[in-house]
Coordinates of C-alpha atoms in Angstrom, one line a residue:
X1 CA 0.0 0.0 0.0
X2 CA 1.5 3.4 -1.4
X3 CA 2.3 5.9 1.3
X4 CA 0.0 9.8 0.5
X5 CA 2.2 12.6 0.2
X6 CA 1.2 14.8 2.5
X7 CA -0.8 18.4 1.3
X8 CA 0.6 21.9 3.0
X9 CA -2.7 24.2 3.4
X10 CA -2.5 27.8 3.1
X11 CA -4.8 30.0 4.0
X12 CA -5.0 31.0 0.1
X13 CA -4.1 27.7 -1.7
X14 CA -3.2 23.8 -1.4
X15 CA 0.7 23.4 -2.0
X16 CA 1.9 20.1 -3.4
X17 CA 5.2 19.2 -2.7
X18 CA 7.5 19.5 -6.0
X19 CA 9.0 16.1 -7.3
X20 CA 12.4 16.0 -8.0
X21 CA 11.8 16.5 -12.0
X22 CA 9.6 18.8 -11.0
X23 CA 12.2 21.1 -9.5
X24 CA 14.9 20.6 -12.3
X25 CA 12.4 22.3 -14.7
X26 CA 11.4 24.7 -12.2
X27 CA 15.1 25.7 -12.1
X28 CA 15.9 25.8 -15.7
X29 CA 13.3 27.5 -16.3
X30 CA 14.2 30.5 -13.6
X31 CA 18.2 30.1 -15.0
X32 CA 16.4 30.8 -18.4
X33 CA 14.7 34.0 -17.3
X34 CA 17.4 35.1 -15.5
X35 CA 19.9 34.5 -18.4
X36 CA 17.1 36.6 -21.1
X37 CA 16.5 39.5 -18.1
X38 CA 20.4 39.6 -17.8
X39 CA 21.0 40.0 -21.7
X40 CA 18.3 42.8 -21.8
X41 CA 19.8 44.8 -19.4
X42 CA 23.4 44.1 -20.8
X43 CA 22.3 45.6 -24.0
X44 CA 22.0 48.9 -22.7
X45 CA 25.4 48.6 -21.2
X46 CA 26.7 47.4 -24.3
X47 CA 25.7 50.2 -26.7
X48 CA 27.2 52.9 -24.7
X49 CA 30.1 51.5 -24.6
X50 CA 30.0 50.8 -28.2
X51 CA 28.9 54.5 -28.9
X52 CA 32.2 55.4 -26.5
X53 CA 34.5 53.3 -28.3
X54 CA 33.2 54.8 -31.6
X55 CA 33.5 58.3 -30.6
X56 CA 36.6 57.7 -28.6
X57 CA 38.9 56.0 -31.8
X58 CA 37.5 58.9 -34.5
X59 CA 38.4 61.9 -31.7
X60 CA 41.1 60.5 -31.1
X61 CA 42.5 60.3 -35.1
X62 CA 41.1 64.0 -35.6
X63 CA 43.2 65.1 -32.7
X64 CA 46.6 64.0 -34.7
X65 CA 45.7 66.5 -37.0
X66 CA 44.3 69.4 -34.8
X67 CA 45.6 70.6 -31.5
X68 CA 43.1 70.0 -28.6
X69 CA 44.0 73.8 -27.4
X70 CA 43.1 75.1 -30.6
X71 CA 39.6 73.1 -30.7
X72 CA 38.9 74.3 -27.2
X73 CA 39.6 77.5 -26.8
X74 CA 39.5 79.0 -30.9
X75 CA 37.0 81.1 -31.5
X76 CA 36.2 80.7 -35.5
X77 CA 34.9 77.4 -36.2
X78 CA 34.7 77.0 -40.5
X79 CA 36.0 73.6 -40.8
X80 CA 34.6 73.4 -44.4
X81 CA 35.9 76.4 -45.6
X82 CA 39.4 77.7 -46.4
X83 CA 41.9 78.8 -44.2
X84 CA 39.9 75.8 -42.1
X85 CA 39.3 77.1 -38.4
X86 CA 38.8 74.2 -35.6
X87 CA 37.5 76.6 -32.2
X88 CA 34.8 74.8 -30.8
X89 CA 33.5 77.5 -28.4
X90 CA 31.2 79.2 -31.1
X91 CA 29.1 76.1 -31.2
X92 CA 29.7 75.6 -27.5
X93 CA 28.5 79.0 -26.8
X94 CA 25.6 78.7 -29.0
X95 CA 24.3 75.3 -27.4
X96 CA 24.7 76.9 -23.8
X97 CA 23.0 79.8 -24.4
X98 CA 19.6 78.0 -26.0
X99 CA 19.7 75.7 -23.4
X100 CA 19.9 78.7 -20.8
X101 CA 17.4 80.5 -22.3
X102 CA 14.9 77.3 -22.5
X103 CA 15.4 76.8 -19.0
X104 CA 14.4 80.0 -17.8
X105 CA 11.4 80.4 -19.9
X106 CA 10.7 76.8 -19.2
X107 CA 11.6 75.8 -15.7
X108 CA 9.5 78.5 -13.8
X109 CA 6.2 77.2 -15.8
X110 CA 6.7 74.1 -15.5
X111 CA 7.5 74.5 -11.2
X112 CA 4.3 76.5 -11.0
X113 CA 2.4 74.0 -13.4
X114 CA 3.5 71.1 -11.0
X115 CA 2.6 73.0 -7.6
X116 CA -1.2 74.0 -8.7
X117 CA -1.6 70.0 -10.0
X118 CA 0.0 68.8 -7.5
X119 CA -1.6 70.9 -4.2
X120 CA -4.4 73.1 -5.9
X121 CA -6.4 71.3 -8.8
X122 CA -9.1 69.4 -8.0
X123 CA -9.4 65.7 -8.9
X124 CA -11.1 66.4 -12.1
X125 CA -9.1 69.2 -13.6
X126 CA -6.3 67.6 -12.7
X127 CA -7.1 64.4 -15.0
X128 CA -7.6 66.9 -18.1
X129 CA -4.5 68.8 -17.3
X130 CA -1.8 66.2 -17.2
X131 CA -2.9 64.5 -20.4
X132 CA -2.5 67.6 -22.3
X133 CA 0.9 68.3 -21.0
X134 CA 1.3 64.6 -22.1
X135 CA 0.2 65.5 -25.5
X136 CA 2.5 68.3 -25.6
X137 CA 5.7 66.0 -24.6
X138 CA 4.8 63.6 -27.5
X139 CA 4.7 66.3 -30.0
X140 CA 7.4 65.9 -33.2
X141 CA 10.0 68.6 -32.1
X142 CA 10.5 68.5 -36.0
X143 CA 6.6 69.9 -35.5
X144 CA 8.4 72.7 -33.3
X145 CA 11.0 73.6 -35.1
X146 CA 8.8 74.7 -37.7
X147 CA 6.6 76.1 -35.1
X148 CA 9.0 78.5 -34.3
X149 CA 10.4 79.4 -37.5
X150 CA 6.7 80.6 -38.8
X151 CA 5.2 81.3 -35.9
X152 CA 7.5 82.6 -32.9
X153 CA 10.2 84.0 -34.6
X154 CA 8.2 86.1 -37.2
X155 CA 5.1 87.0 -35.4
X156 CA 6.9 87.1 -31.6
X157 CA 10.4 87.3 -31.5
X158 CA 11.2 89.9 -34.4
X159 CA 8.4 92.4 -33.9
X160 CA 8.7 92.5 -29.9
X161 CA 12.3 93.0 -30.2
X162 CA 12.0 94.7 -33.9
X163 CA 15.2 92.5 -35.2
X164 CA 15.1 91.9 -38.9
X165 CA 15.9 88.0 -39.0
X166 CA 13.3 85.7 -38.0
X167 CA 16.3 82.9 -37.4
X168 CA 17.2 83.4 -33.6
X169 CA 18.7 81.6 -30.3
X170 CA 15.5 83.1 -28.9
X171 CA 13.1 81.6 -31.6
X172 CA 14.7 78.3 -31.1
X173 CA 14.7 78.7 -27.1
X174 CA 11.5 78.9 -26.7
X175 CA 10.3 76.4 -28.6
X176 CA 12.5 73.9 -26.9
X177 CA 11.1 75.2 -23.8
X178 CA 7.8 74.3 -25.0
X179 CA 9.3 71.1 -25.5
X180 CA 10.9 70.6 -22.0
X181 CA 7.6 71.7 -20.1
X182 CA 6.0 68.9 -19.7
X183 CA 9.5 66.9 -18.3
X184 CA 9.8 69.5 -16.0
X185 CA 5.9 69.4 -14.5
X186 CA 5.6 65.9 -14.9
X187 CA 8.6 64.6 -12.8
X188 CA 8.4 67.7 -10.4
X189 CA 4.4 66.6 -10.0
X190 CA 5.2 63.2 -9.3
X191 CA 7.9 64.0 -7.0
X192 CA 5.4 66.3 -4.6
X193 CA 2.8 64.1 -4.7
X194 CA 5.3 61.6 -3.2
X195 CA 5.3 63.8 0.1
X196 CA 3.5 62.0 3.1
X197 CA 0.2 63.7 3.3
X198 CA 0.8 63.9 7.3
X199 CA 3.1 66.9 6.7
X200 CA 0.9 68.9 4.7
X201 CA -1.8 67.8 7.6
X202 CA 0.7 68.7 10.3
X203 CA 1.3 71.9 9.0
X204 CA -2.2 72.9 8.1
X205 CA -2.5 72.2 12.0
X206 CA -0.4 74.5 12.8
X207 CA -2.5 77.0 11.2
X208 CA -0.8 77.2 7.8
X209 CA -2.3 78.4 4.8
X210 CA -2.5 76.1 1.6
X211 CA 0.3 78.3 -0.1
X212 CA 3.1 78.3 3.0
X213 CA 2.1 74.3 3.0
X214 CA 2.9 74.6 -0.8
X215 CA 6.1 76.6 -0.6
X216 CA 7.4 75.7 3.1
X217 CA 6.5 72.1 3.2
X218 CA 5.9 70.1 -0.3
X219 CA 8.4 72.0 -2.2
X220 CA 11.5 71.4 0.6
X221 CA 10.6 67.9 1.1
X222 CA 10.3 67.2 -2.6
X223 CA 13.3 69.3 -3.5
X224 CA 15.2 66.4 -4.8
X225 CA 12.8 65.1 -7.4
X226 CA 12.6 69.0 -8.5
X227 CA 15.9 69.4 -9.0
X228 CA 16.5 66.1 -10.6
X229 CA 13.9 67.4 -13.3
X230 CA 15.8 70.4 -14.0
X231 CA 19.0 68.9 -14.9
X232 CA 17.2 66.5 -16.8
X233 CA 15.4 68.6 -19.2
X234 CA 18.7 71.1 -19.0
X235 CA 20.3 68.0 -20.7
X236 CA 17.1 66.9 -23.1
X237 CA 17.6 70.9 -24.3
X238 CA 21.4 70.4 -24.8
X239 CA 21.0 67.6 -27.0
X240 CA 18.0 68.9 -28.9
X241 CA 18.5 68.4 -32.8
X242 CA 15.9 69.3 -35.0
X243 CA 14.3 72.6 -33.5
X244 CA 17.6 74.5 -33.5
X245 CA 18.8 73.4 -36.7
X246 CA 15.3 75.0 -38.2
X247 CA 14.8 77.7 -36.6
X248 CA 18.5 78.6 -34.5
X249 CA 19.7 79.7 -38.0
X250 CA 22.9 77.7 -38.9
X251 CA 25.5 80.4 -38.4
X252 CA 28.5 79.8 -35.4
X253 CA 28.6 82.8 -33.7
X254 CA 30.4 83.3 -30.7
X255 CA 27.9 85.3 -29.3
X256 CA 25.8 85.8 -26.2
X257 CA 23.0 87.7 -27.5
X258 CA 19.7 85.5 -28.0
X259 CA 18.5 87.6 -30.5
X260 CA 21.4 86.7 -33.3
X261 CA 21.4 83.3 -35.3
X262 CA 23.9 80.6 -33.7
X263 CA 24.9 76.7 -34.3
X264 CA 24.6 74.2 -31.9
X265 CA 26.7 71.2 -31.5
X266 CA 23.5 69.0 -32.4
X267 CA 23.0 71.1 -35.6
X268 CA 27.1 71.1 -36.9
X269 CA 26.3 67.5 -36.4
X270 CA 23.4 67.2 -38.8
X271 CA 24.9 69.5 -41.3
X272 CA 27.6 67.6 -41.7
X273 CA 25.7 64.0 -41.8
X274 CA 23.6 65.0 -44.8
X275 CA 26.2 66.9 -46.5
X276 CA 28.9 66.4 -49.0
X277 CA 31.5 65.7 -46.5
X278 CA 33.5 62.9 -47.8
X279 CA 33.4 60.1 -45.2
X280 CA 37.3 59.6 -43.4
X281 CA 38.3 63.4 -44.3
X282 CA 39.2 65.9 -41.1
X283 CA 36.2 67.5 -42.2
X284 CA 34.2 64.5 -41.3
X285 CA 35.8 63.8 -38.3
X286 CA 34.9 67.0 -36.9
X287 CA 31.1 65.5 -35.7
X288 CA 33.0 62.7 -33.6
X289 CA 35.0 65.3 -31.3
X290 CA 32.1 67.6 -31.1
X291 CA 29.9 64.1 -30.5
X292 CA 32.3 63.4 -27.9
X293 CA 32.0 66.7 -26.5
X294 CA 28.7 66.8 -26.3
X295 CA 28.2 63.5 -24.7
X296 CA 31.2 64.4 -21.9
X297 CA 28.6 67.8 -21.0
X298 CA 25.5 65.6 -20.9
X299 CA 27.0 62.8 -19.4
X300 CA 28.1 65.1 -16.5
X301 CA 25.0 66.6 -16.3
X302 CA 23.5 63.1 -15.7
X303 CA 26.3 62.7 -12.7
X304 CA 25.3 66.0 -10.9
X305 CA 21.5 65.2 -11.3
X306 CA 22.4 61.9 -9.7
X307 CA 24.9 63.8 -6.7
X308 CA 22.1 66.0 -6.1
X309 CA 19.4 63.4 -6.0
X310 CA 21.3 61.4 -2.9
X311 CA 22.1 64.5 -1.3
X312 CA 18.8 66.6 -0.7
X313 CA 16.7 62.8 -1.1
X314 CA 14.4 62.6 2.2
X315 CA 13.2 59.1 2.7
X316 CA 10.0 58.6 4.4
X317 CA 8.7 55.4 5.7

């Protein structure tokens, strides 16, 4: 007479002890998930490095032929013309100063736009509100670029400051502040409503209004997650392509005045892609050291969000 396994109850379910086959597939089958997860995040891993590598071997051939003090500190950049000129800082200057200008057109609307969702909209506005700002995010910046070349530059830009160019820094800033809005509210939004409700109670009963509780209470404890946004869409606008290279004008100027055309590294970039560069020439190898340079700004960007993050993050339990 056979002996009955015996049955573990649960309070949810009957457990049957696993056979020994049993468990061998069981583990396969984990060793095979946890080989496929493993690859998945590997790739990620492995394509920056292969974009490094890339960037790294072509910067480092078109620094045999140009001096690394003369490409950072010149201040003429005409590699495709003649006498060729290799100063990055016009399109370094240019990149900076849309960026700048998008984030202080941007990052105050997009602060004030997280606060009123996040501690003054009620339920139902706040469900039509975020969706729109979602539509915003997912619009084709291509879409913007254009936007500002017909639209903000000729209609905003040049008869408020009466210039007579309707190609401008300020044109393209704005429109990739348009475009960096809805990062900004978004991850600032989600980073206040994070904040235990039981300090906004604590200090409405101390007698505090709903604007000190805003500005005293949510916005200190979530200052973190604000900041994090900042220098996140400070980055997304630093390696913005197609807005600036419509509507930023094309021209490198070492300039700091938002209301004269520039080039950003992003746009060089793109100019020389689709151009009649011939692949392996110095000329071509031009958009790997500003590619490098522009990944080195972005990628420390990235580091100093992350600093920041640990150092202001409160953790509640």
């Amino acid at each position: 007479m056979g002996v009955m396994q015996p049955e573990i109850t649960t309070g949810v379910s009957r457990i049957r002890p696993r056979g020994p086959l049993e468990a061998r597939l069981r583990n396969t089958r984990e060793a095979i998930v946890t080989g496929l997860l493993f690859l998945c995040a590997a790739v990620s891993v492995v394509t920056t490095a292969a974009i490094v590598l890339t960037l790294l071997g072509e910067t480092v051939s078109f620094f045999q032929d140009v001096s690394p003090v003369e490409f950072f500190t010149g201040t003429k950049w005409t590699p495709l013309f003649t006498p060729a000129q290799y100063g990055v800082l016009p399109l370094l200057a240019g990149t900076l100063l849309i960026a700048l200008c998008a984030a202080v057109f941007a990052v105050p609307i997009g602060l004030i736009t997280a606060i009123y969702l996040s501690e003054y909209a009620p339920r139902w506005l706040r469900a039509i509100i975020k969706p729109m700002l979602e539509i915003i995010a997912g619009i084709p910046t291509v879409v913007l670029g254009f936007f500002a070349l017909t639209f903000i530059g000729p209609e905003i830009v040049k008869p408020l400051f009466g210039t007579s160019q309707i190609f401008s820094a300020l044109a393209a800033s704005l429109a990739v502040g348009i475009m960096i809005i809805p990062l900004i509210s978004s991850l600032s939004e989600d980073a206040m409503t994070a904040v235990p409700m039981g300090l906004r109670e604590g200090a409405y009963a101390l007698g505090a209004t709903k604007y000190e509780v805003a500005r005293r209470v949510v916005v200190p404890a979530a200052l973190s997650g604000i900041i994090a946004s900042f220098i996140l869409a400070v980055s997304r606008a630093v390696g913005e392509t197609m807005i600036v290279a419509i509507a930023a004008g094309g021209s490198p100027n070492l300039t700091w005045n938002p209301l004269e055309a520039v080039q950003t590294m992003t746009a060089y970039i793109v100019q020389v892609s689709l151009g009649d560069t011939p692949q392996g020439s110095l000329e071509f190898r031009t958009i790997f050291a500003v590619g490098m340079t522009l990944f080195v700004m972005t990628l420390a960007m990235n580091i100093v969000s992350q600093y920041l993050l640990h150092k202001f993050r409160e953790v509640y339990e």
